[in-house]
PDB file of C-alpha atoms in Angstrom:
ATOM      1  CA  MET Q 150     245.068  72.704  60.137  1.00 62.00           C
ATOM      2  CA  THR Q 151     242.540  74.250  57.765  1.00 67.00           C
ATOM      3  CA  THR Q 152     243.651  77.165  55.647  1.00 71.00           C
ATOM      4  CA  LEU Q 153     241.068  79.783  54.781  1.00 66.00           C
ATOM      5  CA  LYS Q 154     241.284  81.456  51.421  1.00 68.00           C
ATOM      6  CA  MET Q 155     240.510  85.154  51.366  1.00 61.00           C
ATOM      7  CA  ILE Q 156     237.934  86.106  48.780  1.00 61.00           C
ATOM      8  CA  ARG Q 157     238.521  89.445  47.113  1.00 59.00           C
ATOM      9  CA  PRO Q 158     235.399  91.603  47.125  1.00 55.00           C
ATOM     10  CA  PRO Q 159     234.359  92.801  43.673  1.00 63.00           C
ATOM     11  CA  ALA Q 160     235.786  96.107  42.551  1.00 77.00           C
ATOM     12  CA  ARG Q 161     233.425  99.078  42.484  1.00 79.00           C
ATOM     13  CA  ALA Q 162     233.522  99.105  38.686  1.00 79.00           C
ATOM     14  CA  GLU Q 163     232.387  95.457  38.557  1.00 86.00           C
ATOM     15  CA  VAL Q 164     229.556  96.161  40.997  1.00 87.00           C
ATOM     16  CA  ALA Q 165     228.487  99.194  38.966  1.00 91.00           C
ATOM     17  CA  LEU Q 166     228.542  97.165  35.739  1.00 93.00           C
ATOM     18  CA  HIS Q 167     226.477  94.391  37.315  1.00 94.00           C
ATOM     19  CA  GLU Q 168     223.906  96.948  38.494  1.00 95.00           C
ATOM     20  CA  GLU Q 169     223.823  98.622  35.075  1.00 96.00           C
ATOM     21  CA  LEU Q 170     223.291  95.317  33.283  1.00 97.00           C
ATOM     22  CA  SER Q 171     220.672  94.235  35.834  1.00 97.00           C
ATOM     23  CA  ARG Q 172     218.674  97.342  34.906  1.00 97.00           C
ATOM     24  CA  PHE Q 173     219.300  96.593  31.214  1.00 98.00           C
ATOM     25  CA  TYR Q 174     217.758  93.121  31.546  1.00 98.00           C
ATOM     26  CA  VAL Q 175     214.797  94.381  33.598  1.00 97.00           C
ATOM     27  CA  ASN Q 176     213.907  96.900  30.883  1.00 98.00           C
ATOM     28  CA  HIS Q 177     214.765  94.510  28.035  1.00 98.00           C
ATOM     29  CA  MET Q 178     212.534  91.666  29.217  1.00 98.00           C
ATOM     30  CA  ALA Q 179     209.758  94.041  30.309  1.00 98.00           C
ATOM     31  CA  ALA Q 180     209.637  95.453  26.767  1.00 98.00           C
ATOM     32  CA  LEU Q 181     209.124  91.954  25.356  1.00 98.00           C
ATOM     33  CA  ASP Q 182     206.538  91.053  27.985  1.00 97.00           C
ATOM     34  CA  ARG Q 183     204.438  94.147  27.231  1.00 97.00           C
ATOM     35  CA  GLY Q 184     204.660  93.494  23.498  1.00 97.00           C
ATOM     36  CA  ASP Q 185     206.996  96.367  22.637  1.00 98.00           C
ATOM     37  CA  THR Q 186     209.062  94.352  20.195  1.00 98.00           C
ATOM     38  CA  ALA Q 187     210.662  97.488  18.699  1.00 98.00           C
ATOM     39  CA  ALA Q 188     212.145  98.419  22.091  1.00 98.00           C
ATOM     40  CA  PHE Q 189     213.151  94.796  22.711  1.00 98.00           C
ATOM     41  CA  ALA Q 190     214.891  94.578  19.315  1.00 98.00           C
ATOM     42  CA  ALA Q 191     216.597  97.963  19.781  1.00 98.00           C
ATOM     43  CA  ASP Q 192     218.633  96.310  22.545  1.00 98.00           C
ATOM     44  CA  PHE Q 193     220.396  94.230  19.861  1.00 98.00           C
ATOM     45  CA  VAL Q 194     223.075  95.596  17.531  1.00 98.00           C
ATOM     46  CA  PRO Q 195     221.948  95.640  13.868  1.00 98.00           C
ATOM     47  CA  GLU Q 196     224.126  92.614  13.028  1.00 98.00           C
ATOM     48  CA  ALA Q 197     223.179  90.591  16.143  1.00 98.00           C
ATOM     49  CA  THR Q 198     222.565  86.862  16.185  1.00 98.00           C
ATOM     50  CA  PHE Q 199     219.992  85.010  18.309  1.00 97.00           C
ATOM     51  CA  ALA Q 200     220.241  81.241  18.726  1.00 96.00           C
ATOM     52  CA  ALA Q 201     217.830  79.217  20.815  1.00 95.00           C
ATOM     53  CA  SER Q 202     217.684  75.464  21.271  1.00 94.00           C
ATOM     54  CA  GLY Q 203     213.910  75.729  20.754  1.00 82.00           C
ATOM     55  CA  PHE Q 204     214.274  77.502  17.361  1.00 87.00           C
ATOM     56  CA  ASP Q 205     214.665  75.707  14.062  1.00 87.00           C
ATOM     57  CA  ARG Q 206     217.290  78.195  12.822  1.00 91.00           C
ATOM     58  CA  LEU Q 207     219.671  80.976  13.846  1.00 94.00           C
ATOM     59  CA  VAL Q 208     218.060  84.417  13.687  1.00 96.00           C
ATOM     60  CA  HIS Q 209     220.283  87.057  12.037  1.00 97.00           C
ATOM     61  CA  GLY Q 210     220.007  90.794  12.531  1.00 97.00           C
ATOM     62  CA  ARG Q 211     217.896  93.179  14.551  1.00 98.00           C
ATOM     63  CA  ASP Q 212     215.064  93.217  11.978  1.00 98.00           C
ATOM     64  CA  GLU Q 213     214.691  89.426  12.006  1.00 97.00           C
ATOM     65  CA  ILE Q 214     214.859  89.393  15.810  1.00 98.00           C
ATOM     66  CA  GLU Q 215     212.068  91.977  15.971  1.00 98.00           C
ATOM     67  CA  ALA Q 216     209.964  90.056  13.432  1.00 97.00           C
ATOM     68  CA  ALA Q 217     210.373  86.789  15.365  1.00 96.00           C
ATOM     69  CA  ALA Q 218     209.494  88.503  18.656  1.00 97.00           C
ATOM     70  CA  ALA Q 219     206.465  90.193  17.062  1.00 98.00           C
ATOM     71  CA  ALA Q 220     205.229  86.865  15.655  1.00 96.00           C
ATOM     72  CA  GLY Q 221     205.408  85.346  19.133  1.00 96.00           C
ATOM     73  CA  VAL Q 222     203.610  88.295  20.739  1.00 97.00           C
ATOM     74  CA  GLU Q 223     200.874  88.170  18.084  1.00 97.00           C
ATOM     75  CA  GLN Q 224     200.389  84.405  18.487  1.00 97.00           C
ATOM     76  CA  ARG Q 225     200.139  84.698  22.267  1.00 96.00           C
ATOM     77  CA  ALA Q 226     197.606  87.533  21.898  1.00 96.00           C
ATOM     78  CA  ARG Q 227     195.482  85.325  19.601  1.00 96.00           C
ATOM     79  CA  ASP Q 228     195.747  82.482  22.134  1.00 95.00           C
ATOM     80  CA  GLY Q 229     194.887  84.788  25.056  1.00 95.00           C
ATOM     81  CA  ILE Q 230     198.058  84.067  26.970  1.00 96.00           C
ATOM     82  CA  THR Q 231     200.765  86.190  28.536  1.00 96.00           C
ATOM     83  CA  HIS Q 232     204.451  85.464  29.036  1.00 97.00           C
ATOM     84  CA  ARG Q 233     206.591  86.934  31.797  1.00 97.00           C
ATOM     85  CA  HIS Q 234     210.381  86.532  31.645  1.00 98.00           C
ATOM     86  CA  LEU Q 235     211.908  86.265  35.122  1.00 97.00           C
ATOM     87  CA  VAL Q 236     215.686  86.812  35.085  1.00 97.00           C
ATOM     88  CA  SER Q 237     217.775  85.450  37.952  1.00 97.00           C
ATOM     89  CA  MET Q 238     221.340  84.478  38.812  1.00 97.00           C
ATOM     90  CA  LEU Q 239     222.837  87.151  36.554  1.00 97.00           C
ATOM     91  CA  ARG Q 240     226.588  86.681  36.172  1.00 96.00           C
ATOM     92  CA  VAL Q 241     228.541  89.432  34.430  1.00 96.00           C
ATOM     93  CA  VAL Q 242     232.106  88.995  33.184  1.00 94.00           C
ATOM     94  CA  PRO Q 243     233.647  92.217  31.882  1.00 93.00           C
ATOM     95  CA  ARG Q 244     236.135  91.724  29.053  1.00 92.00           C
ATOM     96  CA  THR Q 245     236.955  95.329  28.161  1.00 91.00           C
ATOM     97  CA  ALA Q 246     235.347  98.715  28.780  1.00 90.00           C
ATOM     98  CA  THR Q 247     233.011  98.030  25.833  1.00 94.00           C
ATOM     99  CA  LEU Q 248     232.630  94.235  25.875  1.00 96.00           C
ATOM    100  CA  ALA Q 249     231.060  91.929  28.470  1.00 96.00           C
ATOM    101  CA  ARG Q 250     229.613  88.463  28.742  1.00 97.00           C
ATOM    102  CA  ALA Q 251     226.484  87.839  30.758  1.00 97.00           C
ATOM    103  CA  SER Q 252     224.666  84.665  31.676  1.00 98.00           C
ATOM    104  CA  SER Q 253     221.436  84.216  33.573  1.00 98.00           C
ATOM    105  CA  TYR Q 254     218.644  81.785  34.224  1.00 98.00           C
ATOM    106  CA  VAL Q 255     215.355  82.913  32.708  1.00 98.00           C
ATOM    107  CA  LEU Q 256     212.049  81.351  33.670  1.00 98.00           C
ATOM    108  CA  VAL Q 257     209.223  82.059  31.252  1.00 97.00           C
ATOM    109  CA  VAL Q 258     205.915  82.018  33.105  1.00 98.00           C
ATOM    110  CA  GLU Q 259     202.770  81.610  31.024  1.00 97.00           C
ATOM    111  CA  SER Q 260     199.277  82.561  32.121  1.00 96.00           C
ATOM    112  CA  GLY Q 261     195.891  83.087  30.576  1.00 94.00           C
ATOM    113  CA  THR Q 262     192.656  84.576  31.798  1.00 89.00           C
ATOM    114  CA  GLY Q 263     191.174  82.262  34.395  1.00 90.00           C
ATOM    115  CA  THR Q 264     194.078  79.811  34.323  1.00 90.00           C
ATOM    116  CA  PRO Q 265     196.860  79.511  36.877  1.00 94.00           C
ATOM    117  CA  PRO Q 266     200.355  80.490  35.777  1.00 96.00           C
ATOM    118  CA  VAL Q 267     202.707  77.699  34.750  1.00 97.00           C
ATOM    119  CA  ILE Q 268     206.381  77.561  33.898  1.00 97.00           C
ATOM    120  CA  TYR Q 269     206.488  77.521  30.101  1.00 96.00           C
ATOM    121  CA  ALA Q 270     210.283  77.282  29.848  1.00 96.00           C
ATOM    122  CA  SER Q 271     213.361  77.166  32.037  1.00 97.00           C
ATOM    123  CA  THR Q 272     216.388  78.518  30.190  1.00 97.00           C
ATOM    124  CA  LEU Q 273     220.011  79.545  30.343  1.00 97.00           C
ATOM    125  CA  CYS Q 274     220.562  82.846  28.509  1.00 98.00           C
ATOM    126  CA  GLU Q 275     224.138  83.645  27.446  1.00 98.00           C
ATOM    127  CA  ASP Q 276     224.859  87.039  25.896  1.00 98.00           C
ATOM    128  CA  VAL Q 277     227.822  88.844  24.442  1.00 98.00           C
ATOM    129  CA  LEU Q 278     227.202  92.554  25.047  1.00 98.00           C
ATOM    130  CA  VAL Q 279     228.878  95.563  23.490  1.00 98.00           C
ATOM    131  CA  ARG Q 280     228.744  99.167  24.582  1.00 97.00           C
ATOM    132  CA  ARG Q 281     227.862 101.450  21.673  1.00 94.00           C
ATOM    133  CA  ASP Q 282     226.616 105.015  21.748  1.00 89.00           C
ATOM    134  CA  ASP Q 283     226.805 105.008  25.568  1.00 91.00           C
ATOM    135  CA  ARG Q 284     224.470 102.001  25.976  1.00 95.00           C
ATOM    136  CA  TRP Q 285     224.773  98.248  26.191  1.00 97.00           C
ATOM    137  CA  GLN Q 286     223.429  96.095  23.367  1.00 98.00           C
ATOM    138  CA  VAL Q 287     223.395  92.365  22.675  1.00 98.00           C
ATOM    139  CA  ARG Q 288     225.752  91.252  19.895  1.00 98.00           C
ATOM    140  CA  ALA Q 289     225.070  87.527  20.273  1.00 98.00           C
ATOM    141  CA  ARG Q 290     222.502  85.617  22.318  1.00 98.00           C
ATOM    142  CA  LYS Q 291     222.340  81.880  22.959  1.00 98.00           C
ATOM    143  CA  VAL Q 292     219.325  80.516  24.819  1.00 97.00           C
ATOM    144  CA  THR Q 293     219.319  76.905  25.976  1.00 97.00           C
ATOM    145  CA  ARG Q 294     215.999  75.467  27.078  1.00 95.00           C
ATOM    146  CA  ASP Q 295     216.310  72.810  29.777  1.00 95.00           C
ATOM    147  CA  ASP Q 296     213.657  70.698  28.045  1.00 93.00           C
ATOM    148  CA  LYS Q 297     215.144  71.147  24.537  1.00 91.00           C
ATOM    149  CA  PRO Q 298     218.930  70.905  24.853  1.00 86.00           C
ATOM    150  CA  TRP Q 299     221.186  71.497  21.878  1.00 85.00           C
ATOM    151  CA  ARG Q 300     221.577  68.522  19.565  1.00 78.00           C
ATOM    152  CA  SER Q 301     225.122  67.236  19.148  1.00 63.00           C
TER     153      SER Q 301
END
């Protein structure tokens, strides 16, 4: 005889947190995609870290994160290309009322005038988020590109 396991539906607070962080990521990635690197960087705490398997070093602090984002935006503008960050499969794990972990798949779609869009990168984005001043901010981000995995 097969035994069925009952799955507990998520609590209202978990659903509300997931919705809140979904909106956070929509606004966060849209800021980067439109070139508003100040708004993008403001979503990181001042002492944040940003690691990506495609970077040559760990980026420390909100100012460095903004500078790195701005350099990318400026280079893409010179090259006549646009990036769009498509966030999917968001998983939120609350730790406390002011601490959460989030992971998502992010596809970066690249397009230029007169050229069809292509997938530039397929990534796993893992964040540690903290709630400060009544808003969520990223304390630590780790981005793993499928085509550039972390070296052992």
